[in-house]
XYZ file of C-alpha atoms in Angstrom:
390
model
C 44.119 132.603 98.439
C 45.605 133.338 95.016
C 46.156 130.713 92.348
C 49.917 131.158 92.790
C 49.669 130.508 96.536
C 47.511 127.414 95.956
C 49.987 126.124 93.379
C 52.929 126.818 95.686
C 51.187 125.095 98.607
C 50.356 122.043 96.526
C 53.898 121.753 95.211
C 55.230 122.132 98.744
C 53.070 119.228 99.947
C 54.110 117.061 96.994
C 57.733 117.970 97.649
C 57.387 116.953 101.298
C 55.943 113.569 100.302
C 58.742 113.033 97.792
C 61.324 113.979 100.427
C 59.968 111.451 102.919
C 59.883 108.738 100.230
C 63.401 109.680 99.162
C 64.880 109.407 102.672
C 63.173 106.063 103.322
C 64.443 104.619 100.038
C 67.886 106.114 100.593
C 68.191 104.403 103.990
C 67.069 101.125 102.391
C 69.525 101.651 99.554
C 72.383 102.124 102.031
C 71.397 98.924 103.803
C 71.596 96.886 100.613
C 74.930 98.512 99.759
C 76.338 97.306 103.061
C 74.914 93.785 102.891
C 75.671 92.888 99.270
C 79.522 92.715 99.415
C 79.310 90.170 102.258
C 77.501 87.664 100.060
C 79.040 85.287 97.551
C 79.242 86.771 94.065
C 76.902 84.887 91.740
C 74.713 83.552 94.527
C 70.946 83.910 94.129
C 70.738 86.036 97.293
C 73.402 88.463 96.111
C 71.883 88.715 92.632
C 68.483 89.517 94.160
C 69.999 92.233 96.358
C 71.981 93.604 93.411
C 68.821 93.943 91.310
C 67.035 95.594 94.252
C 69.989 97.994 94.552
C 69.693 98.924 90.861
C 65.931 99.372 91.088
C 66.090 101.534 94.211
C 68.918 103.574 92.664
C 66.868 104.208 89.507
C 63.871 105.194 91.640
C 65.985 107.564 93.740
C 67.289 109.207 90.579
C 63.766 109.829 89.243
C 62.674 111.240 92.609
C 65.715 113.539 92.652
C 64.865 114.829 89.169
C 61.260 115.506 90.242
C 62.416 117.285 93.410
C 64.826 119.429 91.383
C 62.089 120.336 88.883
C 59.739 121.337 91.699
C 62.480 123.374 93.369
C 63.163 125.219 90.093
C 59.582 125.931 89.071
C 57.843 126.494 92.399
C 56.368 130.023 92.527
C 58.127 132.565 94.709
C 61.756 133.666 94.868
C 63.946 133.727 91.773
C 66.336 130.864 91.042
C 69.310 133.086 91.951
C 67.754 133.918 95.330
C 67.084 130.219 95.965
C 70.666 129.341 95.125
C 71.912 131.937 97.590
C 69.586 130.521 100.226
C 70.691 126.971 99.479
C 74.269 127.841 100.442
C 73.631 130.570 103.029
C 74.598 128.537 106.127
C 76.642 125.456 106.864
C 73.455 123.386 107.326
C 71.894 124.541 104.066
C 75.205 123.983 102.275
C 75.536 120.434 103.624
C 71.978 119.556 102.581
C 72.431 121.123 99.122
C 75.745 119.332 98.560
C 74.118 116.072 99.669
C 71.447 116.337 96.971
C 73.972 117.428 94.340
C 76.313 114.523 94.984
C 73.445 112.068 95.329
C 72.228 113.074 91.862
C 75.660 112.515 90.316
C 76.132 109.288 92.286
C 72.866 107.920 90.901
C 73.774 109.042 87.371
C 77.105 107.220 87.585
C 75.412 104.173 89.090
C 73.002 104.026 86.161
C 75.868 104.419 83.692
C 77.800 101.660 85.441
C 74.833 99.296 85.169
C 74.245 100.143 81.509
C 77.931 99.580 80.727
C 77.377 95.930 81.739
C 74.045 95.680 79.918
C 71.996 95.595 83.133
C 68.457 96.921 83.470
C 67.529 99.817 85.753
C 63.792 99.610 86.492
C 62.120 102.611 88.146
C 59.869 101.301 90.957
C 60.981 97.855 89.889
C 58.713 98.023 86.813
C 59.434 100.861 84.358
C 62.832 100.496 82.686
C 64.785 103.734 82.384
C 66.126 104.272 78.846
C 69.895 104.197 78.414
C 71.008 107.790 77.987
C 74.640 107.610 79.168
C 77.556 105.796 77.565
C 80.389 105.906 80.103
C 82.907 103.142 80.667
C 82.359 100.770 83.591
C 85.621 101.922 85.223
C 84.884 105.649 84.973
C 81.259 105.345 86.075
C 82.148 102.882 88.839
C 84.886 105.020 90.369
C 82.763 108.166 90.335
C 79.732 106.296 91.673
C 81.807 105.106 94.611
C 83.340 108.526 95.313
C 80.092 110.515 94.968
C 78.131 107.961 97.003
C 80.670 108.154 99.815
C 80.469 111.952 99.844
C 76.661 111.892 99.898
C 76.549 109.223 102.611
C 79.025 111.096 104.797
C 77.068 114.342 104.427
C 73.824 112.526 105.213
C 75.243 110.961 108.370
C 76.647 114.301 109.504
C 73.291 116.010 108.946
C 71.428 113.291 110.873
C 73.967 113.435 113.714
C 73.544 117.205 114.097
C 69.748 116.894 113.886
C 69.677 114.265 116.637
C 72.129 116.275 118.738
C 69.998 119.438 118.591
C 66.977 117.495 119.867
C 68.818 115.410 122.448
C 70.532 118.397 124.068
C 67.125 119.649 125.202
C 67.173 116.852 127.771
C 70.862 116.334 128.551
C 74.073 118.353 128.520
C 75.823 118.749 125.115
C 78.748 116.510 126.086
C 76.396 113.762 127.255
C 74.379 114.066 124.031
C 77.511 113.583 121.923
C 78.600 110.609 124.028
C 75.186 108.950 123.734
C 75.099 109.343 119.961
C 78.641 108.005 119.492
C 77.915 105.005 121.720
C 74.732 104.282 119.770
C 76.728 104.474 116.525
C 79.320 102.007 117.825
C 76.668 99.607 119.124
C 74.715 99.664 115.857
C 77.894 98.976 113.891
C 79.290 96.146 116.002
C 80.975 93.642 113.640
C 78.721 90.866 112.461
C 79.958 87.658 110.777
C 81.727 87.842 108.474
C 83.769 90.483 110.274
C 84.434 93.820 108.633
C 87.393 94.246 106.326
C 90.085 96.385 108.072
C 89.421 99.273 105.686
C 85.680 99.149 106.373
C 86.383 98.902 110.104
C 88.607 102.000 109.945
C 85.844 103.904 108.162
C 83.146 102.753 110.577
C 84.998 103.268 113.849
C 87.389 106.134 113.045
C 86.329 108.135 109.978
C 82.595 108.313 110.635
C 82.922 109.421 114.297
C 85.501 111.986 113.132
C 83.204 113.685 110.682
C 80.345 113.473 113.177
C 82.462 115.728 115.383
C 83.499 117.924 112.437
C 79.843 118.358 111.433
C 78.933 119.272 115.005
C 81.804 121.749 115.240
C 80.775 123.439 111.980
C 77.154 123.610 113.070
C 77.943 124.947 116.540
C 80.648 127.440 115.647
C 80.707 128.169 111.903
C 77.032 128.368 110.952
C 77.512 131.552 108.936
C 81.323 131.667 108.594
C 81.785 130.853 104.920
C 85.529 131.382 105.150
C 85.546 128.443 107.572
C 83.007 125.949 106.289
C 83.683 126.259 102.557
C 87.369 125.217 102.874
C 86.321 122.375 105.196
C 83.802 121.110 102.634
C 86.418 121.442 99.867
C 88.939 119.313 101.787
C 86.188 116.853 102.709
C 85.098 116.431 99.069
C 88.692 116.186 97.850
C 89.435 113.449 100.381
C 86.451 111.348 99.336
C 87.183 111.841 95.642
C 90.474 110.018 96.256
C 89.185 107.590 98.910
C 88.740 104.640 96.474
C 92.407 105.099 95.545
C 93.589 105.349 99.162
C 91.532 102.320 100.205
C 91.695 100.044 97.176
C 94.362 101.530 94.874
C 91.757 102.226 92.192
C 93.099 105.006 89.985
C 90.688 107.937 89.477
C 89.531 108.300 85.856
C 91.360 111.610 85.529
C 94.665 109.839 86.317
C 94.147 106.875 84.019
C 96.093 106.687 80.775
C 95.227 105.197 77.444
C 96.305 101.593 77.123
C 99.970 101.535 76.185
C 101.159 99.567 73.177
C 101.912 96.029 74.268
C 105.592 95.102 74.065
C 106.172 91.344 74.125
C 109.414 89.771 75.268
C 110.659 86.239 75.834
C 110.072 84.532 79.157
C 113.018 84.188 81.528
C 111.602 80.776 82.517
C 110.527 77.681 80.622
C 106.764 77.836 80.127
C 104.697 74.715 80.724
C 101.553 74.795 78.585
C 98.189 74.891 80.324
C 96.615 71.464 80.717
C 93.385 70.562 78.894
C 90.385 71.614 80.968
C 89.276 68.006 81.491
C 92.577 67.223 83.220
C 92.532 70.187 85.604
C 89.367 69.281 87.503
C 88.331 65.664 87.737
C 84.762 66.418 88.841
C 82.256 69.276 88.540
C 82.407 69.554 92.332
C 86.156 70.210 92.203
C 85.610 72.961 89.604
C 82.834 74.522 91.680
C 85.033 74.499 94.791
C 87.914 76.201 92.959
C 85.571 78.765 91.424
C 84.245 79.530 94.892
C 87.796 80.082 96.177
C 88.354 82.552 93.296
C 85.223 84.553 94.193
C 87.253 87.483 95.548
C 89.147 87.679 92.235
C 85.899 88.374 90.384
C 85.188 91.376 92.594
C 87.669 93.308 90.424
C 88.374 91.041 87.431
C 86.255 89.692 84.617
C 86.731 85.909 84.436
C 84.718 85.188 81.290
C 85.686 85.248 77.606
C 85.306 88.931 76.764
C 87.187 92.028 75.610
C 85.934 93.966 78.617
C 87.882 94.658 81.794
C 86.703 95.679 85.247
C 88.960 97.390 87.768
C 91.572 94.761 87.007
C 92.393 93.118 83.669
C 90.388 90.189 82.307
C 91.748 86.948 83.793
C 90.911 84.698 80.831
C 94.253 83.744 79.318
C 96.294 84.971 82.285
C 98.077 81.602 82.682
C 101.514 81.900 80.983
C 100.740 85.480 79.927
C 103.451 88.137 80.131
C 102.858 90.411 83.139
C 101.231 93.733 82.244
C 100.278 92.909 78.653
C 96.486 92.613 78.295
C 95.283 94.447 75.191
C 92.908 97.356 75.839
C 93.620 97.667 79.566
C 94.993 101.061 80.633
C 95.413 100.779 84.389
C 98.616 98.799 84.717
C 101.156 100.263 87.111
C 104.612 101.053 85.777
C 105.891 98.398 88.192
C 103.725 95.704 86.586
C 104.695 96.673 83.024
C 108.379 96.793 84.005
C 108.135 93.326 85.552
C 106.714 91.981 82.304
C 109.450 93.605 80.241
C 111.961 91.860 82.500
C 110.596 88.546 81.203
C 108.201 87.639 84.018
C 105.248 85.551 82.857
C 102.355 84.226 84.914
C 103.596 80.710 85.442
C 102.227 78.634 88.294
C 105.214 79.554 90.486
C 104.904 83.290 89.759
C 101.144 83.289 90.304
C 101.658 81.553 93.630
C 104.267 84.082 94.744
C 102.162 87.030 93.594
C 99.018 85.805 95.347
C 100.995 85.182 98.526
C 103.372 88.177 98.586
C 102.053 90.621 95.960
C 103.859 93.779 97.040
C 107.118 91.954 97.719
C 107.028 90.231 94.335
C 106.096 93.398 92.380
C 106.629 96.459 94.640
C 104.249 99.281 93.732
C 101.673 97.224 91.857
C 98.046 98.344 92.166
C 96.333 95.102 93.151
C 94.852 95.231 96.630
C 94.782 91.635 97.888
C 91.348 91.151 99.497
C 91.554 87.470 100.414
C 93.879 85.322 102.496
C 95.535 82.716 100.285
C 98.253 81.676 102.698
C 96.801 78.161 102.698
C 98.674 76.324 99.877
C 95.630 74.183 99.070
C 93.353 77.196 98.572
C 96.018 79.056 96.633
C 96.520 76.092 94.300
C 92.775 75.868 93.756
C 92.731 79.510 92.620
C 95.704 78.932 90.322
C 94.042 75.796 88.936
C 90.956 77.883 88.184
C 93.076 80.533 86.411
C 94.679 77.758 84.372
C 91.230 76.311 83.624
C 89.768 79.564 82.237
C 92.979 80.093 80.227
C 93.051 76.587 78.744
C 91.909 75.942 75.203
């Protein structure tokens, strides 16, 4: 055996080990991604899962870089020939696109963490150096979009793999039925129940692209004129999925923050109460903060110049609608409402939190929590007044 063959064989074995480790960690990573949003933001359990998510993501990124290096430098065919092979069939194309989008998803995830000053330890120990300086919004949107593409490709690949093995024992139609039933059983809602958008993805979207993946594999294995347009539409859909689902504008559609134009309020403004008067006890403050947990999914609620998907909520009480400095994602509807003299008084906050789209048609906030209970709604408004009070 030549030295080149020995080297190639060794690299192939190392690559296989890395692949197995990658898929195990990826499955674990997906599990944490699904569990974390169901937990209370700021809780010790959620923080622990969040740090595990960052660590696993950093580890996946390093493994991906190693796998890419081995793929590039392994003896044998030229890089051009390998690229042709990587996209020669629908299966190879799906696998190649999965690794490409996973790499970019991990890159954006790292950038998102670094934008908030968080650590990204490889294997939970070795901290990756900060080498990207992207905004939290840009990195976060792309991380979501790329991760969804990679996850969908991965599920489609696994579905086809299981189908090809199962059909050895049962008819193709029975194999498909068994796999879909297993999917539905595994994803039965668990308390707390799935958000309607997540439920639509789990019970409609995922089974749909299972069937699309199977159709491409069974009929269009080598028909590039068929599977390339399908992949293009698929990728385009997922690139805009965060906008369709949560009204989060893609970075390429965001504008620079417009110059703030201040007007006079159409209503008499009642100054925010001193903090000591808003909540009589620490328990009352903690309860109100807990009710506002969903707000902090998209808004920063601490004294800072930074914004998340939504504008910083500190100072929102009595603030003119659509006028936070340095925030460039306001809808035209929100800015127009502010220019009409609408300020965030207690009455306007209550109406907006109860009937957001009716109060400001076309605004971008996607209400994630039910605040129809006046007591809960007032607690949230009290908390907004509290963090705005001097």
